[in-house]
Amino acid sequence: MMNAFTGNMFEIFKREFRAYFASPVAYVFLVFYLMLIGFLTFFVSRFYEANQADLKYFFFWFPWVNLLLVPAATMRLWTEERRTGTLELLMTLPVTLPQALVGKFLAAWLFMMIGVLLTLPVVFTTIYLGSPDAGAVIGGYAGAILLSGAYVAVGTLTSAMTRNQVISFVIAFVICLFLALAGWPPVMEIVNKWAPGWLVNGIASLSVMPHFESLQRGVIDVRDVIYYVSVMALALFGAHLVLENRKSS
Amino acid sequence: MLEVRQLRKNYGSFEAVKGISFTVKQGEILGFLGPNGAGKSTTMRMVTGFLPPTSGTALIGGHDIVETPIPAKALIGYLPENAPVYPEMTVAGFLDFVAGVRGYCGAERARRVDSAVECCRLGAVRHQMVETLSKGYKQRVCFAQAVLHDPSLLVMDEPTDGLDPNQKHLVRDMIKTMAAEKAIIISTHILEEVEAVCTRAMIINEGRIVAEGTPVELKARHPSGRLDEVFRSLTQGTAEKTTKR
Ligand SMILES: Nc1ncnc2c1ncn2[C@@H]1O[C@H](COP(=O)(O)OP(=O)(O)O)[C@@H](O)[C@H]1O
Ligand SMILES: [Mg+2]
């Protein structure tokens, strides 16, 4: 059987994951996610006119769509526990804070993964039209999933910081926007004009973008994976600190 | 069963609980009596491990709630103030979740949920969403969650608050039927409740215990022999503070 840590974590995970589907909002959310990715790929990037079955235009949009939708998917996680008082119930059950944190994080991440994987028909279309590189497809999806995991962890942190969902959304959005823009080539070029190179590179190394792009090339580099896992660990650790301190005030 | 040692809690510079010590044995129902803002909820939150004490601790069946919270929490059933329950879950789904976290699985898990449903008379709303329930039912769902694992220590914060007289009666009956094999603490500001269910009572005022004894002993403290007079004389002049959390 499972050990005590994963056992209770799994109970929290299951409850949280089911909570998403307790209302039709989850389905609307997923359909919206899919439509937004589809719209941006086909109409804004003019995927077909590019006349090459290249998924670059498709994967390009994930960091930006997730930027908008991940904070919305995570804003409920801890704010609702506080607002409704169930936090008191949860924290007096024989559950540790790390179990609760990881359980909730994984539930939100799995929910976002469903959104990401629902876009697979776009890939099938491309396979039908041409022959995209399998490595690039797998790498692109791995990148999109890891990227959403990093955003979900940030959203978990911000939802622990406040009892207001809107505030959680806005702060998560700003942090994720920074993580995306800091290493995005168009922004880096502008910053390069006045900032010293080491500073630009230092800030860019915090960004999700270079890691996302390198995964898209179809090579799953351990360093990219380590980067994403570190962002997740750091954000969850921050959430742990915030929730520990909340108790005393 | 429960030994509380010098519990203190400061919120910033405000001392909400100023060194409270007491013990509760199996078979006892201890009433926490006090005006609003006396520090009843804060004390219960420290005993159940929700709030870390500024100093002091509580031992539950020998387990220190600060040092070893998990085994201590396993022995506690807690009904927080306002009976919070996840609104988007069904009654059975919620109790099943709690049973899972309490470490039950398989047939035993289902049996625990069934017996909690039966004991709290929730059969009629078993598959109903919590958010659609009346206050009385919600209170009982949270109560069911607290007794599901047959805890040795049951802590209830104003369990009858906001209920109609019939529902109050029902909750008190449930408490009394469970009393023999548990140690129970209930907080209240309803004096009749103390006489109705408690074997012992403590009057708390401004974070301190100002009187303690059986309801009969407490009543003897005032010439009129009435609990409300005793309560008034001990807690009068206390400015009620309205800030919360
Ligand atoms: N989180 C908090 N922050 C600051 N003050 C608080 C907090 N919680 C309670 N208090 C204050 O502590 C005192 C005791 O509150 P509480 O334990 O809820 O009293 P009771 O349950 O007896 O009505 C009150 O004056 C209340 O305003
Ligand atoms: Mg209270």
Tab-separated table of C-alpha atoms in Angstrom, chain B residues 14-218:
chain	number	residue	atom	x	y	z
B	14	PHE	CA	-2.928	41.892	22.071
B	15	GLU	CA	-3.047	39.044	24.578
B	16	ALA	CA	-6.088	36.956	23.678
B	17	VAL	CA	-5.340	34.031	25.998
B	18	LYS	CA	-3.297	34.678	29.129
B	19	GLY	CA	-2.120	31.383	30.537
B	20	ILE	CA	-4.896	28.806	30.730
B	21	SER	CA	-4.394	25.387	32.339
B	22	PHE	CA	-6.927	22.632	32.922
B	23	THR	CA	-7.486	18.919	32.414
B	24	VAL	CA	-10.406	16.918	31.049
B	25	LYS	CA	-10.887	13.217	31.796
B	26	GLN	CA	-12.790	10.568	29.920
B	27	GLY	CA	-16.498	10.786	30.694
B	28	GLU	CA	-16.376	14.500	31.430
B	29	ILE	CA	-18.144	17.217	29.468
B	30	LEU	CA	-16.414	20.484	30.161
B	31	GLY	CA	-18.263	23.683	29.325
B	32	PHE	CA	-16.287	26.754	28.273
B	33	LEU	CA	-18.369	29.671	29.289
B	34	GLY	CA	-17.592	33.251	28.534
B	35	PRO	CA	-18.721	36.433	26.812
B	36	ASN	CA	-17.890	36.989	23.144
B	37	GLY	CA	-14.206	37.730	22.731
B	38	ALA	CA	-13.228	35.954	25.957
B	39	GLY	CA	-10.779	33.688	24.149
B	40	LYS	CA	-12.792	30.463	23.944
B	41	SER	CA	-12.266	29.887	20.226
B	42	THR	CA	-8.618	30.853	20.404
B	43	THR	CA	-8.037	28.306	23.171
B	44	MET	CA	-9.819	25.590	21.197
B	45	ARG	CA	-7.831	26.407	18.072
B	46	MET	CA	-4.622	25.941	20.007
B	47	VAL	CA	-5.774	22.698	21.611
B	48	THR	CA	-6.737	21.258	18.208
B	49	GLY	CA	-3.495	22.317	16.549
B	50	PHE	CA	-4.881	24.962	14.197
B	51	LEU	CA	-3.064	27.844	15.875
B	52	PRO	CA	0.406	27.528	17.351
B	53	PRO	CA	0.413	28.797	20.954
B	54	THR	CA	2.658	31.726	21.804
B	55	SER	CA	3.695	29.578	24.771
B	56	GLY	CA	2.433	26.552	26.626
B	57	THR	CA	1.030	23.398	25.100
B	58	ALA	CA	-1.676	20.748	25.298
B	59	LEU	CA	-1.254	16.989	25.668
B	60	ILE	CA	-3.870	14.792	24.030
B	61	GLY	CA	-3.638	11.226	25.299
B	62	GLY	CA	-0.010	11.994	26.090
B	63	HIS	CA	0.795	13.414	22.625
B	64	ASP	CA	2.002	16.988	22.567
B	65	ILE	CA	-0.023	18.997	20.028
B	66	VAL	CA	2.947	21.269	19.304
B	67	GLU	CA	5.714	18.663	19.152
B	68	THR	CA	3.843	15.693	17.660
B	69	PRO	CA	0.742	17.130	16.012
B	70	ILE	CA	-0.169	14.184	13.799
B	71	PRO	CA	-0.719	11.490	16.487
B	72	ALA	CA	-2.373	14.130	18.682
B	73	LYS	CA	-4.742	15.230	15.909
B	74	ALA	CA	-5.638	11.613	15.203
B	75	LEU	CA	-7.259	11.459	18.655
B	76	ILE	CA	-9.236	14.685	18.287
B	77	GLY	CA	-12.600	15.338	16.726
B	78	TYR	CA	-13.186	19.045	16.159
B	79	LEU	CA	-16.277	21.006	15.289
B	80	PRO	CA	-15.061	24.546	14.526
B	81	GLU	CA	-17.162	27.657	15.029
B	82	ASN	CA	-19.735	28.094	12.220
B	83	ALA	CA	-19.266	24.445	11.177
B	84	PRO	CA	-17.274	24.865	7.951
B	85	VAL	CA	-17.800	22.148	5.310
B	86	TYR	CA	-16.683	22.093	1.645
B	87	PRO	CA	-19.739	23.537	-0.107
B	88	GLU	CA	-19.290	21.783	-3.455
B	89	MET	CA	-19.241	18.270	-1.997
B	90	THR	CA	-22.077	15.913	-1.216
B	91	VAL	CA	-22.580	14.891	2.395
B	92	ALA	CA	-21.404	11.332	1.693
B	93	GLY	CA	-18.521	12.560	-0.463
B	94	PHE	CA	-17.327	14.882	2.260
B	95	LEU	CA	-17.509	12.237	4.985
B	96	ASP	CA	-15.735	9.783	2.695
B	97	PHE	CA	-12.929	12.312	2.229
B	98	VAL	CA	-12.565	12.774	5.971
B	99	ALA	CA	-12.597	8.992	6.513
B	100	GLY	CA	-9.814	8.660	3.921
B	101	VAL	CA	-7.685	11.305	5.570
B	102	ARG	CA	-8.335	9.619	8.917
B	103	GLY	CA	-6.679	6.550	7.442
B	104	TYR	CA	-9.638	4.248	6.810
B	105	CYS	CA	-9.939	2.315	3.582
B	106	GLY	CA	-12.103	-0.261	1.899
B	107	ALA	CA	-15.110	-1.660	3.739
B	108	GLU	CA	-14.141	-0.045	7.031
B	109	ARG	CA	-14.158	3.351	5.341
B	110	ALA	CA	-17.664	2.833	3.994
B	111	ARG	CA	-18.793	1.546	7.383
B	112	ARG	CA	-17.451	4.655	9.140
B	113	VAL	CA	-19.287	6.931	6.725
B	114	ASP	CA	-22.520	4.939	7.143
B	115	SER	CA	-22.404	5.005	10.901
B	116	ALA	CA	-21.624	8.747	10.987
B	117	VAL	CA	-24.572	9.370	8.652
B	118	GLU	CA	-26.794	7.305	10.868
B	119	CYS	CA	-25.612	8.746	14.168
B	120	CYS	CA	-26.160	12.323	12.976
B	121	ARG	CA	-29.404	11.491	11.175
B	122	LEU	CA	-28.195	12.606	7.788
B	123	GLY	CA	-29.756	9.766	5.782
B	124	ALA	CA	-32.227	12.049	4.052
B	125	VAL	CA	-29.546	14.387	2.695
B	126	ARG	CA	-26.798	11.855	2.134
B	127	HIS	CA	-26.385	12.580	-1.578
B	128	GLN	CA	-27.210	16.258	-1.377
B	129	MET	CA	-24.686	19.010	-1.990
B	130	VAL	CA	-23.566	20.688	1.242
B	131	GLU	CA	-24.188	24.203	-0.083
B	132	THR	CA	-27.884	23.413	-0.473
B	133	LEU	CA	-28.314	22.351	3.164
B	134	SER	CA	-29.949	24.303	5.966
B	135	LYS	CA	-27.851	25.570	8.856
B	136	GLY	CA	-28.979	22.764	11.135
B	137	TYR	CA	-28.031	20.068	8.652
B	138	LYS	CA	-24.696	21.700	7.910
B	139	GLN	CA	-23.927	21.764	11.593
B	140	ARG	CA	-24.685	18.058	11.805
B	141	VAL	CA	-22.542	17.256	8.771
B	142	CYS	CA	-19.622	18.955	10.475
B	143	PHE	CA	-20.518	17.146	13.675
B	144	ALA	CA	-20.539	13.851	11.778
B	145	GLN	CA	-17.063	14.621	10.481
B	146	ALA	CA	-15.898	15.211	14.053
B	147	VAL	CA	-17.161	11.904	15.452
B	148	LEU	CA	-16.545	9.672	12.430
B	149	HIS	CA	-13.332	8.195	13.845
B	150	ASP	CA	-14.720	7.799	17.360
B	151	PRO	CA	-12.226	10.284	18.842
B	152	SER	CA	-11.156	10.165	22.462
B	153	LEU	CA	-11.331	13.951	22.655
B	154	LEU	CA	-14.193	15.885	21.124
B	155	VAL	CA	-13.853	19.669	20.888
B	156	MET	CA	-16.902	21.688	19.851
B	157	ASP	CA	-17.001	25.426	19.398
B	158	GLU	CA	-20.543	26.712	19.916
B	159	PRO	CA	-22.174	23.566	18.528
B	160	THR	CA	-25.717	24.847	18.951
B	161	ASP	CA	-25.180	28.404	17.764
B	162	GLY	CA	-27.886	29.521	15.349
B	163	LEU	CA	-29.976	26.361	15.643
B	164	ASP	CA	-33.682	26.249	16.418
B	165	PRO	CA	-34.789	24.706	19.747
B	166	ASN	CA	-35.487	21.290	18.224
B	167	GLN	CA	-32.119	21.156	16.544
B	168	LYS	CA	-30.418	22.291	19.749
B	169	HIS	CA	-32.128	19.497	21.576
B	170	LEU	CA	-30.987	16.973	18.996
B	171	VAL	CA	-27.358	18.106	19.132
B	172	ARG	CA	-27.352	18.001	22.940
B	173	ASP	CA	-28.789	14.498	22.847
B	174	MET	CA	-26.063	13.379	20.464
B	175	ILE	CA	-23.426	14.857	22.747
B	176	LYS	CA	-24.830	13.185	25.826
B	177	THR	CA	-25.083	9.747	24.224
B	178	MET	CA	-21.396	9.910	23.355
B	179	ALA	CA	-20.195	11.280	26.663
B	180	ALA	CA	-19.326	8.078	28.517
B	181	GLU	CA	-16.315	6.989	26.496
B	182	LYS	CA	-14.978	10.421	25.512
B	183	ALA	CA	-13.575	13.595	26.949
B	184	ILE	CA	-15.628	16.497	25.597
B	185	ILE	CA	-15.192	20.263	25.588
B	186	ILE	CA	-17.935	22.578	24.368
B	187	SER	CA	-17.831	26.318	24.288
B	188	THR	CA	-20.951	28.348	24.579
B	189	HIS	CA	-22.339	31.594	25.793
B	190	ILE	CA	-25.724	30.029	26.411
B	191	LEU	CA	-25.988	29.380	30.119
B	192	GLU	CA	-28.849	26.895	29.979
B	193	GLU	CA	-26.650	24.719	27.804
B	194	VAL	CA	-24.130	24.307	30.584
B	195	GLU	CA	-26.796	23.116	32.968
B	196	ALA	CA	-28.272	20.881	30.304
B	197	VAL	CA	-25.147	18.972	29.261
B	198	CYS	CA	-21.976	19.772	31.176
B	199	THR	CA	-20.508	17.863	34.087
B	200	ARG	CA	-18.118	20.736	34.784
B	201	ALA	CA	-17.783	24.320	33.607
B	202	MET	CA	-15.147	27.019	33.380
B	203	ILE	CA	-15.952	30.676	33.097
B	204	ILE	CA	-13.412	32.471	30.930
B	205	ASN	CA	-13.066	36.203	30.768
B	206	GLU	CA	-10.475	38.274	28.934
B	207	GLY	CA	-8.260	35.260	28.339
B	208	ARG	CA	-8.267	33.966	31.925
B	209	ILE	CA	-10.189	31.337	33.852
B	210	VAL	CA	-12.191	33.225	36.449
B	211	ALA	CA	-14.223	30.357	37.898
B	212	GLU	CA	-14.371	26.589	37.641
B	213	GLY	CA	-16.560	23.852	39.082
B	214	THR	CA	-19.664	21.745	38.571
B	215	PRO	CA	-22.745	23.709	37.536
B	216	VAL	CA	-24.045	23.272	41.098
B	217	GLU	CA	-20.843	24.602	42.641
B	218	LEU	CA	-20.813	27.584	40.295
